[in-house]
mmCIF file of C-alpha atoms and ligand atoms in Angstrom:
data_model
loop_
_atom_site.group_PDB
_atom_site.id
_atom_site.type_symbol
_atom_site.label_atom_id
_atom_site.label_comp_id
_atom_site.label_asym_id
_atom_site.label_seq_id
_atom_site.Cartn_x
_atom_site.Cartn_y
_atom_site.Cartn_z
ATOM 1 C CA MET A 1 48.860 -27.317 6.033
ATOM 2 C CA THR A 2 48.250 -24.412 3.650
ATOM 3 C CA LYS A 3 44.886 -22.766 3.339
ATOM 4 C CA ALA A 4 44.227 -24.253 -0.102
ATOM 5 C CA THR A 5 44.609 -27.833 1.163
ATOM 6 C CA ARG A 6 42.782 -27.432 4.482
ATOM 7 C CA ALA A 7 40.562 -30.370 5.251
ATOM 8 C CA VAL A 8 36.819 -29.830 5.392
ATOM 9 C CA ILE A 9 35.401 -31.272 8.604
ATOM 10 C CA LEU A 10 31.695 -31.928 9.189
ATOM 11 C CA VAL A 11 30.667 -31.785 12.845
ATOM 12 C CA CYS A 12 27.410 -33.253 14.109
ATOM 13 C CA ASN A 13 25.973 -34.581 17.379
ATOM 14 C CA ASP A 14 22.782 -35.944 18.903
ATOM 15 C CA ASP A 15 22.538 -33.663 21.958
ATOM 16 C CA GLY A 16 21.533 -30.718 19.778
ATOM 17 C CA ILE A 17 23.436 -27.779 18.299
ATOM 18 C CA HIS A 18 23.261 -25.811 21.565
ATOM 19 C CA ALA A 19 24.902 -28.554 23.666
ATOM 20 C CA PRO A 20 28.266 -27.734 25.281
ATOM 21 C CA GLY A 21 29.963 -30.835 23.820
ATOM 22 C CA ILE A 22 29.574 -29.778 20.188
ATOM 23 C CA ALA A 23 30.811 -26.265 20.960
ATOM 24 C CA ALA A 24 33.993 -27.638 22.548
ATOM 25 C CA LEU A 25 34.448 -30.056 19.614
ATOM 26 C CA ALA A 26 34.008 -27.402 16.912
ATOM 27 C CA THR A 27 36.482 -25.107 18.694
ATOM 28 C CA ALA A 28 39.118 -27.845 19.072
ATOM 29 C CA LEU A 29 38.759 -28.876 15.407
ATOM 30 C CA GLU A 30 39.326 -25.350 14.051
ATOM 31 C CA ALA A 31 43.071 -26.088 14.141
ATOM 32 C CA GLU A 32 42.598 -29.217 11.970
ATOM 33 C CA GLY A 33 40.576 -27.765 9.102
ATOM 34 C CA GLU A 34 37.514 -25.855 7.966
ATOM 35 C CA VAL A 35 34.718 -26.810 10.333
ATOM 36 C CA TRP A 36 31.066 -27.022 9.268
ATOM 37 C CA VAL A 37 28.512 -27.694 11.983
ATOM 38 C CA VAL A 38 25.242 -29.301 10.927
ATOM 39 C CA ALA A 39 23.371 -30.612 13.956
ATOM 40 C CA PRO A 40 19.863 -31.253 15.269
ATOM 41 C CA ASP A 41 18.030 -28.184 16.575
ATOM 42 C CA ARG A 42 17.255 -30.048 19.809
ATOM 43 C CA GLU A 43 18.222 -33.055 21.921
ATOM 44 C CA ARG A 44 17.915 -36.233 19.794
ATOM 45 C CA SER A 45 19.835 -38.778 21.894
ATOM 46 C CA ALA A 46 19.145 -42.500 21.427
ATOM 47 C CA VAL A 47 17.316 -42.042 18.112
ATOM 48 C CA GLY A 48 19.744 -44.492 16.530
ATOM 49 C CA HIS A 49 20.084 -44.298 12.764
ATOM 50 C CA ALA A 50 16.584 -42.925 12.120
ATOM 51 C CA LEU A 51 15.988 -40.866 8.970
ATOM 52 C CA THR A 52 13.108 -38.407 8.491
ATOM 53 C CA LEU A 53 11.340 -39.424 5.283
ATOM 54 C CA HIS A 54 7.757 -38.258 5.818
ATOM 55 C CA ARG A 55 8.150 -34.522 6.361
ATOM 56 C CA PRO A 56 10.426 -31.845 4.943
ATOM 57 C CA LEU A 57 13.606 -30.804 6.730
ATOM 58 C CA THR A 58 14.722 -27.238 7.325
ATOM 59 C CA ALA A 59 18.272 -26.028 7.978
ATOM 60 C CA ASP A 60 18.393 -22.716 9.862
ATOM 61 C CA GLN A 61 21.715 -20.934 9.475
ATOM 62 C CA LEU A 62 22.798 -19.775 12.926
ATOM 63 C CA GLY A 63 26.189 -18.404 11.859
ATOM 64 C CA PRO A 64 28.998 -18.911 9.350
ATOM 65 C CA ARG A 65 29.112 -22.647 8.430
ATOM 66 C CA ARG A 66 26.653 -23.436 11.245
ATOM 67 C CA PHE A 67 23.215 -24.984 10.649
ATOM 68 C CA ALA A 68 20.440 -26.296 12.914
ATOM 69 C CA VAL A 69 18.296 -29.009 11.321
ATOM 70 C CA ASN A 70 14.856 -30.093 12.572
ATOM 71 C CA GLY A 71 15.778 -33.738 12.185
ATOM 72 C CA THR A 72 17.900 -36.604 13.464
ATOM 73 C CA PRO A 73 21.712 -36.832 13.542
ATOM 74 C CA SER A 74 21.618 -39.074 10.454
ATOM 75 C CA ASP A 75 19.378 -36.533 8.688
ATOM 76 C CA CYS A 76 21.975 -33.865 9.411
ATOM 77 C CA VAL A 77 24.872 -35.850 7.945
ATOM 78 C CA ASN A 78 22.840 -37.032 4.956
ATOM 79 C CA LEU A 79 21.650 -33.499 4.210
ATOM 80 C CA ALA A 80 25.094 -31.988 4.739
ATOM 81 C CA LEU A 81 26.875 -34.452 2.452
ATOM 82 C CA LEU A 82 24.247 -34.605 -0.274
ATOM 83 C CA GLY A 83 23.102 -31.014 -0.511
ATOM 84 C CA LEU A 84 23.866 -28.440 2.147
ATOM 85 C CA LEU A 85 27.668 -28.271 2.053
ATOM 86 C CA PRO A 86 29.266 -26.711 -1.039
ATOM 87 C CA VAL A 87 32.136 -29.214 -0.834
ATOM 88 C CA ARG A 88 32.515 -32.803 0.253
ATOM 89 C CA PRO A 89 34.086 -33.070 3.711
ATOM 90 C CA GLN A 90 37.056 -35.388 4.292
ATOM 91 C CA ILE A 91 35.749 -36.472 7.674
ATOM 92 C CA VAL A 92 32.646 -36.526 9.885
ATOM 93 C CA VAL A 93 33.200 -35.979 13.613
ATOM 94 C CA ALA A 94 30.209 -36.551 15.902
ATOM 95 C CA GLY A 95 30.012 -35.430 19.524
ATOM 96 C CA VAL A 96 31.213 -34.736 22.058
ATOM 97 C CA ASN A 97 28.299 -36.700 23.463
ATOM 98 C CA ALA A 98 27.135 -36.180 27.029
ATOM 99 C CA GLY A 99 27.662 -39.679 28.406
ATOM 100 C CA SER A 100 29.244 -42.910 27.221
ATOM 101 C CA ASN A 101 28.457 -44.886 24.079
ATOM 102 C CA LEU A 102 29.985 -48.229 25.001
ATOM 103 C CA GLY A 103 29.375 -51.770 23.811
ATOM 104 C CA ASP A 104 25.819 -52.538 22.709
ATOM 105 C CA ASP A 105 24.867 -48.870 23.192
ATOM 106 C CA VAL A 106 26.358 -48.059 19.789
ATOM 107 C CA THR A 107 23.251 -49.555 18.164
ATOM 108 C CA TYR A 108 21.014 -46.948 19.867
ATOM 109 C CA SER A 109 23.386 -44.025 19.712
ATOM 110 C CA GLY A 110 22.555 -41.029 17.550
ATOM 111 C CA THR A 111 26.173 -39.918 17.915
ATOM 112 C CA VAL A 112 27.546 -43.165 16.475
ATOM 113 C CA SER A 113 24.821 -43.188 13.803
ATOM 114 C CA ALA A 114 25.904 -39.739 12.603
ATOM 115 C CA ALA A 115 29.420 -41.073 11.980
ATOM 116 C CA LEU A 116 27.922 -44.263 10.511
ATOM 117 C CA GLU A 117 25.844 -42.233 8.047
ATOM 118 C CA GLY A 118 29.037 -40.523 6.910
ATOM 119 C CA ALA A 119 30.732 -43.888 6.438
ATOM 120 C CA LEU A 120 27.722 -45.177 4.452
ATOM 121 C CA LEU A 121 28.178 -42.198 2.132
ATOM 122 C CA GLY A 122 31.914 -42.879 1.813
ATOM 123 C CA VAL A 123 33.293 -40.359 4.312
ATOM 124 C CA PRO A 124 35.359 -41.656 7.247
ATOM 125 C CA GLY A 125 34.461 -40.483 10.704
ATOM 126 C CA LEU A 126 34.598 -40.758 14.426
ATOM 127 C CA ALA A 127 32.025 -40.608 17.185
ATOM 128 C CA VAL A 128 33.283 -39.148 20.464
ATOM 129 C CA SER A 129 31.570 -39.534 23.837
ATOM 130 C CA LEU A 130 32.516 -38.275 27.282
ATOM 131 C CA ILE A 131 31.844 -40.391 30.360
ATOM 132 C CA GLN A 132 30.149 -38.378 33.130
ATOM 133 C CA PRO A 133 30.516 -34.762 31.982
ATOM 134 C CA THR A 134 30.442 -32.290 34.857
ATOM 135 C CA GLY A 135 29.941 -29.007 32.994
ATOM 136 C CA PRO A 136 30.868 -27.194 29.753
ATOM 137 C CA ALA A 137 34.598 -27.049 30.619
ATOM 138 C CA SER A 138 34.755 -30.817 31.213
ATOM 139 C CA TYR A 139 34.350 -31.415 27.446
ATOM 140 C CA ARG A 140 37.643 -29.717 26.567
ATOM 141 C CA PRO A 141 40.002 -32.695 27.122
ATOM 142 C CA ALA A 142 37.645 -34.940 25.110
ATOM 143 C CA ALA A 143 37.492 -32.353 22.317
ATOM 144 C CA ARG A 144 41.294 -32.239 22.241
ATOM 145 C CA VAL A 145 41.380 -36.056 21.984
ATOM 146 C CA ALA A 146 38.919 -35.813 19.083
ATOM 147 C CA ALA A 147 41.136 -33.252 17.337
ATOM 148 C CA ARG A 148 44.209 -35.445 17.708
ATOM 149 C CA LEU A 149 42.385 -38.528 16.370
ATOM 150 C CA THR A 150 40.908 -36.457 13.534
ATOM 151 C CA ARG A 151 44.441 -35.481 12.507
ATOM 152 C CA LEU A 152 45.500 -39.158 12.532
ATOM 153 C CA LEU A 153 42.457 -40.281 10.557
ATOM 154 C CA LEU A 154 42.937 -37.523 7.975
ATOM 155 C CA ARG A 155 46.576 -38.461 7.598
ATOM 156 C CA ASP A 156 45.944 -42.214 7.333
ATOM 157 C CA GLN A 157 43.161 -42.176 4.739
ATOM 158 C CA ASP A 158 44.429 -45.400 3.138
ATOM 159 C CA ARG A 159 44.046 -47.487 6.305
ATOM 160 C CA GLU A 160 41.250 -50.029 6.598
ATOM 161 C CA ALA A 161 39.589 -48.449 9.594
ATOM 162 C CA THR A 162 37.265 -45.634 8.596
ATOM 163 C CA LEU A 163 34.769 -45.539 11.458
ATOM 164 C CA LEU A 164 35.961 -45.109 15.034
ATOM 165 C CA ASN A 165 33.910 -45.141 18.219
ATOM 166 C CA VAL A 166 35.758 -43.118 20.835
ATOM 167 C CA ASN A 167 34.924 -42.903 24.549
ATOM 168 C CA VAL A 168 36.822 -40.545 26.808
ATOM 169 C CA PRO A 169 37.045 -40.982 30.590
ATOM 170 C CA PRO A 170 36.425 -37.998 32.870
ATOM 171 C CA GLY A 171 39.388 -35.699 33.559
ATOM 172 C CA GLN A 172 42.798 -36.115 31.918
ATOM 173 C CA PRO A 173 43.065 -39.485 30.115
ATOM 174 C CA ARG A 174 46.084 -41.713 30.875
ATOM 175 C CA GLY A 175 46.492 -42.660 27.218
ATOM 176 C CA VAL A 176 44.718 -44.449 24.367
ATOM 177 C CA ARG A 177 43.702 -48.090 24.041
ATOM 178 C CA LEU A 178 42.432 -49.825 20.912
ATOM 179 C CA THR A 179 39.491 -51.931 22.083
ATOM 180 C CA ARG A 180 36.584 -54.138 21.071
ATOM 181 C CA LEU A 181 32.985 -53.443 22.035
ATOM 182 C CA GLY A 182 32.000 -54.809 25.454
ATOM 183 C CA ARG A 183 28.687 -56.464 26.127
ATOM 184 C CA ARG A 184 25.964 -55.141 28.358
ATOM 185 C CA LEU A 185 24.682 -57.680 30.862
ATOM 186 C CA TYR A 186 20.946 -57.309 30.891
ATOM 187 C CA SER A 187 20.145 -56.532 34.489
ATOM 188 C CA GLU A 188 17.913 -53.757 33.175
ATOM 189 C CA LYS A 189 14.337 -53.692 34.230
ATOM 190 C CA VAL A 190 11.121 -51.925 33.357
ATOM 191 C CA VAL A 191 9.643 -49.627 35.990
ATOM 192 C CA GLU A 192 5.853 -49.702 36.051
ATOM 193 C CA ARG A 193 3.723 -46.949 37.611
ATOM 194 C CA GLN A 194 0.171 -45.697 37.498
ATOM 195 C CA ASP A 195 -0.862 -42.253 36.251
ATOM 196 C CA PRO A 196 -3.498 -40.070 38.018
ATOM 197 C CA ARG A 197 -6.166 -41.528 35.711
ATOM 198 C CA GLY A 198 -5.355 -45.061 36.712
ATOM 199 C CA ARG A 199 -3.525 -46.024 33.500
ATOM 200 C CA ARG A 200 -0.298 -47.993 33.620
ATOM 201 C CA TYR A 201 2.848 -46.366 32.267
ATOM 202 C CA PHE A 202 6.410 -47.593 31.941
ATOM 203 C CA TRP A 203 9.996 -46.382 32.019
ATOM 204 C CA ILE A 204 12.511 -48.492 30.106
ATOM 205 C CA GLY A 205 16.315 -48.425 30.331
ATOM 206 C CA VAL A 206 16.429 -47.485 34.004
ATOM 207 C CA GLY A 207 18.271 -50.428 35.553
ATOM 208 C CA PRO A 208 21.884 -50.058 36.704
ATOM 209 C CA PRO A 209 24.171 -50.888 33.755
ATOM 210 C CA ALA A 210 26.338 -53.967 34.196
ATOM 211 C CA TRP A 211 29.114 -54.893 31.795
ATOM 212 C CA GLU A 212 31.166 -57.851 30.743
ATOM 213 C CA ALA A 213 34.548 -56.729 32.082
ATOM 214 C CA GLY A 214 36.920 -58.227 29.469
ATOM 215 C CA GLU A 215 40.354 -56.579 29.599
ATOM 216 C CA ASP A 216 40.311 -55.666 25.898
ATOM 217 C CA THR A 217 36.859 -54.019 25.957
ATOM 218 C CA ASP A 218 35.938 -50.360 25.598
ATOM 219 C CA TYR A 219 34.315 -50.491 29.026
ATOM 220 C CA ALA A 220 37.502 -51.732 30.726
ATOM 221 C CA ALA A 221 39.635 -49.080 29.006
ATOM 222 C CA VAL A 222 37.565 -46.064 30.076
ATOM 223 C CA HIS A 223 37.148 -47.424 33.583
ATOM 224 C CA SER A 224 40.905 -47.595 33.996
ATOM 225 C CA GLY A 225 41.234 -43.996 32.788
ATOM 226 C CA TYR A 226 42.131 -44.593 29.121
ATOM 227 C CA VAL A 227 40.566 -43.256 25.958
ATOM 228 C CA SER A 228 38.877 -46.175 24.204
ATOM 229 C CA VAL A 229 39.076 -46.333 20.399
ATOM 230 C CA THR A 230 36.990 -49.082 18.775
ATOM 231 C CA PRO A 231 37.015 -49.464 14.986
ATOM 232 C CA LEU A 232 33.495 -50.302 13.799
ATOM 233 C CA MET A 233 32.367 -51.792 10.513
ATOM 234 C CA LEU A 234 29.167 -51.536 8.559
ATOM 235 C CA ASP A 235 28.941 -55.227 7.701
ATOM 236 C CA LEU A 236 26.645 -56.695 10.374
ATOM 237 C CA THR A 237 26.909 -60.199 8.910
ATOM 238 C CA ASP A 238 27.578 -62.826 11.563
ATOM 239 C CA TYR A 239 30.282 -64.840 9.737
ATOM 240 C CA PRO A 240 30.599 -67.702 12.270
ATOM 241 C CA GLY A 241 26.786 -67.822 12.273
ATOM 242 C CA LEU A 242 26.793 -67.975 8.481
ATOM 243 C CA ARG A 243 29.176 -70.956 8.566
ATOM 244 C CA GLY A 244 27.132 -72.564 11.356
ATOM 245 C CA LEU A 245 23.922 -72.377 9.304
ATOM 246 C CA LYS A 246 25.480 -73.669 6.054
ATOM 247 C CA ASP A 247 23.392 -76.858 6.096
ATOM 248 C CA TRP A 248 20.134 -74.926 6.389
ATOM 249 C CA GLU A 249 19.763 -74.492 2.630
ATOM 250 C CA ALA A 250 19.715 -78.256 2.114
ATOM 251 C CA GLU A 251 17.683 -78.758 5.286
ATOM 252 C CA TYR A 252 15.070 -76.286 4.034
ATOM 253 C CA ARG A 253 14.861 -78.075 0.672
ATOM 254 C CA ARG A 254 14.402 -81.411 2.445
ATOM 255 C CA GLN A 255 11.636 -79.954 4.615
ATOM 256 C CA SER A 256 9.816 -78.477 1.594
ATOM 257 C CA ARG A 257 9.935 -81.842 -0.203
ATOM 258 C CA GLY A 258 8.754 -83.593 2.945
ATOM 259 C CA ARG A 259 5.841 -81.201 3.241
ATOM 260 C CA GLY A 260 4.849 -81.731 -0.412
ATOM 261 C CA ARG A 261 4.511 -85.486 0.048
ATOM 262 C CA GLY A 262 3.378 -85.793 3.617
ATOM 263 C CA PRO A 263 0.100 -84.937 5.322
ATOM 264 C CA ARG A 264 -0.616 -81.248 6.033
ATOM 265 C CA ARG A 265 -0.167 -80.056 9.564
HETATM 266 MN MN1 MN B 301 23.465 -37.776 23.263
#
């Protein structure tokens, strides 16, 4: 690829701009295009798709094409695409997250939401997460996976899939599997304690995670040593549910008529 046609790549995360995962990712992506890093100035994991609408955002330039934003991952991508970057990037790459983003977790994930925000604004992207990182160097294989998938996504811009959730197992992956999202089995519990002033307080999300172990799930892939790639889509409509509720429109009309004539409850 010549310099004039180099892709512009926006890199974001939810662990904060100083996290080791984003450093490894930005380094690995240098070979694929011009990398811009716009990321939260601190840890913002599990903020989901939150946007900051009630206070101003600042973007501190920490180096060439490198900005720390006092906001959420989605803020960063929104700001980058709609104002901060001088050009529109061809792709948004989020990560490498410290820890998995499997199954239902994608709805909480700031990493996935960063890529989702890009997709909402018409830019394809991928979210990359590393299972059980053990130190800064452990992110390098995952960053290389991200670079390879970035190259594929940039090359295949006319394909349907524009938003990929990628989870990388620890160590050297055995290969890549295309997967669907697994389901978390809710064994999670709330831990209740008492503070020194006698008030109750709670910790949520502390139970051991249990998963539906379907062969074609993201969970199964990473736990047999494969990179899991799950295409996601923005349309949350439950189509079987929509068909299942078809008679509700008529049912609702019938109920309203019934209420009009009958005695009030
Ligand atoms: Mn995170």
